[in-house]
Amino acid sequence: VIDQCRQVFKTAPDFRWCFKIKANKVKGALVIGGLLGTCASAQSSGVTRLAFDISDQSDPADHWEHLESFHKSALADIEYVLRQEFKPIDRVALTNQNGDRVVDMPWRQTREIDGATFTLQLRLRRFSKLFRNRGRYQTHDELSQMAREPIMHEMIALPVLSGAIEAHLISEESHKTIWSTLHDSSIMLAHNGRFIYNLEKYPGYAPPELIRDYAVPILRQRSRRPGALRMLSAADRWYISSADEDLISANAMLRRMVADLVPEIDANLPLSGSIVSQVGLDEKQRPMFQLDLGSDVGIRNKMRLEVFRSGKSGSKIGQIEIVSVDSASSVGRVRKL
């Protein structure tokens, strides 16, 4: 059967298979060692090496003065969260940006690092404070005592943090992007009901100290990025958030965004293993093979593995499907060529 498989796939005994996993939106890659003549011994599974390439590509003009410290530490915070989230994933060893030395935790540096190397590119595309307008209807009791006439409908501007991180997973062997995404998020900032009236619509409504402490920073930022804060012109009230609370919220939001990316990154990283043995044919006389990878590294029943040639060409050969799995091994059958 092994010889027949070699004839079908037109491969030599030392040919390597590369599989891309697609099951329940989980994508990944699996490199299976060569079909040995006896098909009796399994090669040791390698560890996937992952290097980080992180940069802040947000527009400096979008940075608020009270969030400058956030932007200065953002890259270090992103890397810290990545390392914390990848710590329990044993099959991944983190390297430096050049990928030539392991800089992971000491108890994980003792493992043999013989798997493929991938670079995770993370680009902080946007992270800034914005305002979003909402319509609000008032009762007479809610009207300001300073109002010269009743305003039964108001447009209010609420403070919001908005961010976007672009991620690319790149194979160092083929120099191709195997997965990418743009993850954006936004949260409403706490304002505790504090607001000032739009100075252009209602001149003289705000006391001088409120203008100095709250309106001036907003107007300064709007002069730098008029397009980004154009919604303020249409609003009657500008709701105010605390600078200290903005900083706390920004740090928490960035860390949550990075942590949310890790399951997707993990699902798209390759698994390295080998064929342990040939286990016969299925009911349709298709060859089945035992793999030394199981549920402990994410293999699941009915998972389909697209077969690619290894190396830079990466041409597609066919597909196999997992038919049974336990914690440390699995069995797959040839599905199509």
Coordinates of C-alpha atoms in Angstrom, one line a residue:
V1 CA 0.0 0.0 0.0
I2 CA 2.9 2.3 0.8
D3 CA 4.4 1.7 -2.6
Q4 CA 1.0 2.4 -4.2
C5 CA 0.8 5.6 -2.3
R6 CA 4.2 6.7 -3.6
Q7 CA 3.1 6.0 -7.1
V8 CA -0.1 7.9 -6.7
F9 CA 1.7 10.9 -5.1
K10 CA 4.7 10.4 -7.4
T11 CA 7.1 10.9 -4.5
A12 CA 10.3 9.5 -3.3
P13 CA 10.5 7.7 0.1
D14 CA 11.8 10.8 1.8
F15 CA 9.1 13.0 0.4
R16 CA 7.5 15.4 3.0
W17 CA 3.8 16.3 3.2
C18 CA 2.5 19.7 4.3
F19 CA -1.1 19.9 5.4
K20 CA -3.3 22.9 5.9
I21 CA -6.1 22.3 8.4
K22 CA -9.7 23.5 7.7
A23 CA -12.3 22.5 10.3
N24 CA -14.9 24.7 12.0
K25 CA -13.1 27.8 10.8
V26 CA -9.9 26.5 12.4
K27 CA -7.0 26.8 10.0
G28 CA -3.4 25.6 10.5
A29 CA -0.6 23.6 8.9
L30 CA 0.7 20.1 9.6
V31 CA 4.1 18.9 8.3
I32 CA 4.2 15.1 8.2
G33 CA 7.6 13.4 7.9
G34 CA 8.5 11.2 5.0
L35 CA 6.9 7.9 4.2
L36 CA 9.5 5.5 5.5
G37 CA 10.0 2.1 3.7
T38 CA 9.0 0.1 6.8
C39 CA 6.6 2.8 8.1
A40 CA 7.5 1.5 11.6
S41 CA 9.4 4.3 13.4
A42 CA 8.1 7.8 14.1
Q43 CA 10.3 10.8 14.0
S44 CA 10.3 13.1 17.0
S45 CA 7.8 16.0 16.7
G46 CA 9.4 19.4 16.2
V47 CA 8.6 22.6 18.1
T48 CA 7.3 25.5 16.0
R49 CA 9.4 28.7 16.5
L50 CA 7.5 32.0 16.5
A51 CA 9.2 35.4 16.2
F52 CA 7.5 38.7 16.9
D53 CA 7.7 41.8 14.6
I54 CA 5.7 44.5 16.4
S55 CA 5.4 48.1 15.4
D56 CA 3.2 51.2 16.0
Q57 CA 1.9 52.5 12.7
S58 CA -0.8 54.7 14.1
D59 CA -0.8 58.4 13.0
P60 CA 1.0 60.5 15.6
A61 CA -1.5 63.3 14.9
D62 CA -4.2 61.1 16.4
H63 CA -2.4 60.8 19.7
W64 CA -3.9 62.8 22.6
E65 CA -1.4 64.4 24.9
H66 CA -2.7 62.5 28.0
L67 CA -2.2 59.2 26.2
E68 CA 1.4 59.7 25.1
S69 CA 2.7 57.5 27.8
F70 CA 0.3 54.7 26.5
H71 CA 1.8 54.9 23.0
K72 CA 5.4 54.9 24.4
S73 CA 4.8 51.6 26.2
A74 CA 2.3 50.0 23.8
L75 CA 4.8 47.8 21.9
A76 CA 6.3 46.4 25.1
D77 CA 2.8 45.8 26.5
I78 CA 1.8 43.9 23.3
E79 CA 4.9 41.7 23.5
Y80 CA 4.4 41.0 27.2
V81 CA 0.8 39.9 26.6
L82 CA 1.8 37.7 23.7
R83 CA 4.5 35.9 25.8
Q84 CA 2.0 35.4 28.7
E85 CA -0.7 34.0 26.4
F86 CA 1.7 31.7 24.6
K87 CA 3.4 30.4 27.7
P88 CA 0.9 27.5 28.2
I89 CA 1.2 26.4 24.5
D90 CA 3.9 23.9 24.7
R91 CA 4.4 23.3 21.0
V92 CA 5.4 26.9 20.4
A93 CA 8.8 28.3 21.3
L94 CA 9.2 32.1 21.1
T95 CA 12.3 33.5 19.6
N96 CA 13.7 37.0 19.1
Q97 CA 12.8 39.0 16.0
N98 CA 15.6 37.5 13.9
G99 CA 14.5 34.0 14.9
D100 CA 18.0 32.7 15.7
R101 CA 17.8 32.2 19.5
V102 CA 15.1 31.1 21.9
V103 CA 14.2 33.8 24.4
D104 CA 11.3 31.8 26.0
M105 CA 11.0 30.8 29.7
P106 CA 14.0 28.7 31.0
W107 CA 11.9 25.6 31.5
R108 CA 10.9 25.7 27.8
Q109 CA 14.4 26.4 26.4
T110 CA 15.5 22.8 27.1
R111 CA 13.3 21.4 24.3
E112 CA 14.7 20.6 20.9
I113 CA 13.9 23.4 18.6
D114 CA 13.7 21.7 15.2
G115 CA 10.4 22.8 13.8
A116 CA 9.4 25.5 11.3
T117 CA 9.9 29.2 12.0
F118 CA 7.1 31.7 11.6
T119 CA 7.0 35.5 12.1
L120 CA 4.0 37.1 13.6
Q121 CA 3.8 40.7 12.4
L122 CA 1.5 42.9 14.5
R123 CA 0.8 46.5 13.4
L124 CA -1.0 48.9 15.7
R125 CA -2.8 50.7 12.9
R126 CA -5.1 52.9 15.1
F127 CA -5.6 53.7 18.7
S128 CA -7.2 57.0 19.7
K129 CA -9.9 58.7 21.6
L130 CA -12.9 59.7 19.5
F131 CA -16.4 61.0 20.1
R132 CA -19.7 59.5 18.9
N133 CA -22.9 61.4 18.6
R134 CA -26.2 60.3 19.9
G135 CA -29.6 61.9 19.9
R136 CA -31.2 62.6 23.3
Y137 CA -34.7 63.7 24.2
Q138 CA -35.1 65.6 27.4
T139 CA -37.9 66.4 29.8
H140 CA -38.4 69.9 31.2
D141 CA -36.9 68.8 34.5
E142 CA -33.6 67.9 32.8
L143 CA -33.1 71.2 31.1
S144 CA -30.2 73.3 32.3
Q145 CA -31.1 76.4 34.4
M146 CA -28.8 78.4 32.1
A147 CA -30.7 77.5 29.0
R148 CA -32.3 80.5 27.4
E149 CA -35.0 78.4 25.7
P150 CA -36.1 74.8 26.1
I151 CA -34.1 72.3 24.1
M152 CA -36.2 69.2 23.9
H153 CA -33.8 67.3 21.6
E154 CA -30.1 67.3 22.0
M155 CA -27.2 65.8 20.2
I156 CA -24.6 64.6 22.7
A157 CA -21.0 63.6 21.9
L158 CA -19.8 60.6 24.0
P159 CA -16.1 59.7 24.5
V160 CA -14.9 56.5 22.9
L161 CA -11.6 54.6 22.6
S162 CA -11.1 53.0 19.1
G163 CA -8.3 50.7 18.1
A164 CA -7.2 48.4 15.3
I165 CA -4.4 45.8 15.1
E166 CA -3.3 44.2 11.9
A167 CA -1.8 40.7 12.2
H168 CA 0.1 38.6 9.6
L169 CA 1.5 35.1 10.1
I170 CA 4.5 34.6 7.7
S171 CA 6.4 31.4 7.0
E172 CA 10.1 32.0 7.1
E173 CA 10.6 29.1 4.7
S174 CA 8.3 30.2 1.9
H175 CA 8.1 33.9 2.8
K176 CA 4.4 33.7 2.3
T177 CA 1.6 35.0 4.5
I178 CA -0.4 32.0 5.7
W179 CA -3.0 33.9 7.7
S180 CA -3.9 37.6 8.3
T181 CA -6.6 39.6 10.0
L182 CA -7.5 43.1 11.0
H183 CA -8.9 43.2 14.6
D184 CA -10.6 46.4 15.6
S185 CA -12.4 47.2 18.8
S186 CA -13.9 50.2 20.6
I187 CA -15.2 50.9 24.1
M188 CA -17.2 53.7 25.6
L189 CA -15.3 55.7 28.1
A190 CA -16.8 56.5 31.6
H191 CA -17.8 60.1 31.9
N192 CA -19.9 60.0 35.1
G193 CA -22.4 62.4 33.6
R194 CA -19.9 65.2 33.3
F195 CA -20.2 67.4 30.2
I196 CA -19.7 70.9 28.8
Y197 CA -21.8 72.7 26.2
N198 CA -20.5 73.1 22.7
L199 CA -18.6 76.4 22.9
E200 CA -19.5 77.4 19.4
K201 CA -23.2 76.8 19.8
Y202 CA -23.5 78.0 23.4
P203 CA -20.8 80.6 24.1
G204 CA -20.7 81.7 27.7
Y205 CA -22.4 78.6 29.1
A206 CA -19.2 76.9 30.4
P207 CA -17.3 78.4 33.4
P208 CA -13.7 79.4 32.6
E209 CA -12.2 76.6 34.7
L210 CA -14.1 74.0 32.7
I211 CA -13.0 75.5 29.5
R212 CA -9.4 75.5 30.7
D213 CA -9.4 71.9 32.0
Y214 CA -11.7 70.1 29.5
A215 CA -12.6 72.2 26.5
V216 CA -9.1 73.4 25.6
P217 CA -7.6 69.8 25.2
I218 CA -10.5 68.8 23.0
L219 CA -10.2 72.0 20.9
R220 CA -6.5 71.5 20.6
Q221 CA -6.9 67.9 19.4
R222 CA -9.6 68.9 17.0
S223 CA -7.3 71.6 15.4
R224 CA -4.8 68.8 14.7
R225 CA -7.3 66.3 13.3
P226 CA -10.5 68.2 12.3
G227 CA -11.8 65.3 10.2
A228 CA -11.5 62.8 13.1
L229 CA -13.4 65.0 15.5
R230 CA -15.9 66.7 13.1
M231 CA -18.8 65.2 15.0
L232 CA -18.2 67.7 17.8
S233 CA -19.5 70.5 15.7
A234 CA -22.9 69.0 15.5
A235 CA -23.2 68.1 19.2
D236 CA -24.8 70.2 21.8
R237 CA -23.0 68.6 24.7
W238 CA -19.5 67.2 24.9
Y239 CA -19.2 64.6 27.6
I240 CA -15.9 64.5 29.5
S241 CA -13.9 61.5 30.6
S242 CA -11.0 61.6 33.1
A243 CA -7.4 61.5 31.7
D244 CA -6.4 59.0 34.3
E245 CA -9.3 56.7 33.5
D246 CA -8.6 57.1 29.8
L247 CA -5.1 55.8 30.3
I248 CA -6.3 52.8 32.4
S249 CA -9.0 52.0 29.9
A250 CA -6.5 52.2 27.0
N251 CA -4.1 49.8 28.6
A252 CA -6.8 47.3 29.4
M253 CA -8.4 47.5 25.9
L254 CA -5.0 47.0 24.2
R255 CA -4.2 43.9 26.3
R256 CA -7.6 42.4 25.7
M257 CA -7.3 43.0 21.9
V258 CA -3.9 41.2 21.8
A259 CA -5.2 38.3 24.0
D260 CA -8.2 37.9 21.7
L261 CA -5.9 37.3 18.7
V262 CA -3.9 34.5 20.3
P263 CA -6.4 31.7 19.8
E264 CA -6.6 32.6 16.1
I265 CA -2.8 32.7 15.8
D266 CA -2.5 29.3 17.6
A267 CA -5.1 27.8 15.3
N268 CA -3.1 28.8 12.2
L269 CA 0.4 27.8 13.4
P270 CA 1.7 24.5 12.0
L271 CA 1.8 21.2 13.8
S272 CA 5.0 19.1 13.2
G273 CA 4.9 15.3 13.4
S274 CA 5.3 12.2 11.4
I275 CA 3.5 9.1 10.1
V276 CA 3.9 6.3 12.6
S277 CA 2.5 3.4 10.5
Q278 CA 0.1 2.4 7.8
V279 CA -3.1 1.0 9.4
G280 CA -4.9 -0.5 6.4
L281 CA -7.7 0.7 4.1
D282 CA -11.1 2.1 4.8
E283 CA -14.3 0.7 3.4
K284 CA -13.7 2.4 0.0
Q285 CA -10.1 0.9 -0.2
R286 CA -8.5 4.2 0.6
P287 CA -5.2 4.1 2.5
M288 CA -5.2 5.2 6.2
F289 CA -2.2 6.2 8.3
Q290 CA -1.5 6.8 11.9
L291 CA -0.1 10.2 12.9
D292 CA 1.8 11.0 16.1
L293 CA -0.4 14.0 16.7
G294 CA -3.6 14.0 18.8
S295 CA -6.2 16.1 20.5
D296 CA -3.6 17.6 22.9
V297 CA -2.3 19.7 20.0
G298 CA -5.7 20.5 18.4
I299 CA -6.4 17.5 16.1
R300 CA -10.1 16.6 16.0
N301 CA -12.2 14.0 14.3
K302 CA -13.4 14.9 10.8
M303 CA -10.7 17.5 10.5
R304 CA -9.6 17.8 6.9
L305 CA -6.0 18.4 6.0
E306 CA -5.0 19.9 2.7
V307 CA -1.8 18.4 1.4
F308 CA 0.9 20.6 0.1
R309 CA 4.5 20.0 -1.0
S310 CA 7.0 21.3 1.4
G311 CA 9.5 24.0 0.4
K312 CA 9.0 27.3 -1.4
S313 CA 6.7 25.9 -4.1
G314 CA 4.0 24.8 -1.7
S315 CA 1.9 23.2 -4.5
K316 CA -1.2 21.4 -3.5
I317 CA -1.3 17.6 -3.8
G318 CA -4.6 16.5 -2.2
Q319 CA -6.4 16.1 1.1
I320 CA -6.8 13.7 4.0
E321 CA -9.4 13.5 6.7
I322 CA -9.0 12.5 10.3
V323 CA -11.2 9.5 11.1
S324 CA -10.2 8.9 14.8
V325 CA -8.2 10.7 17.4
D326 CA -7.0 10.2 20.9
S327 CA -4.8 12.4 23.1
A328 CA -1.5 11.7 21.5
S329 CA -2.2 10.2 18.0
S330 CA -4.8 10.1 15.2
V331 CA -5.7 8.2 12.1
G332 CA -6.4 9.8 8.8
R333 CA -7.5 8.5 5.4
V334 CA -6.7 9.8 1.9
R335 CA -9.8 11.8 0.9
K336 CA -8.9 13.2 -2.5
L337 CA -6.0 13.8 -4.8

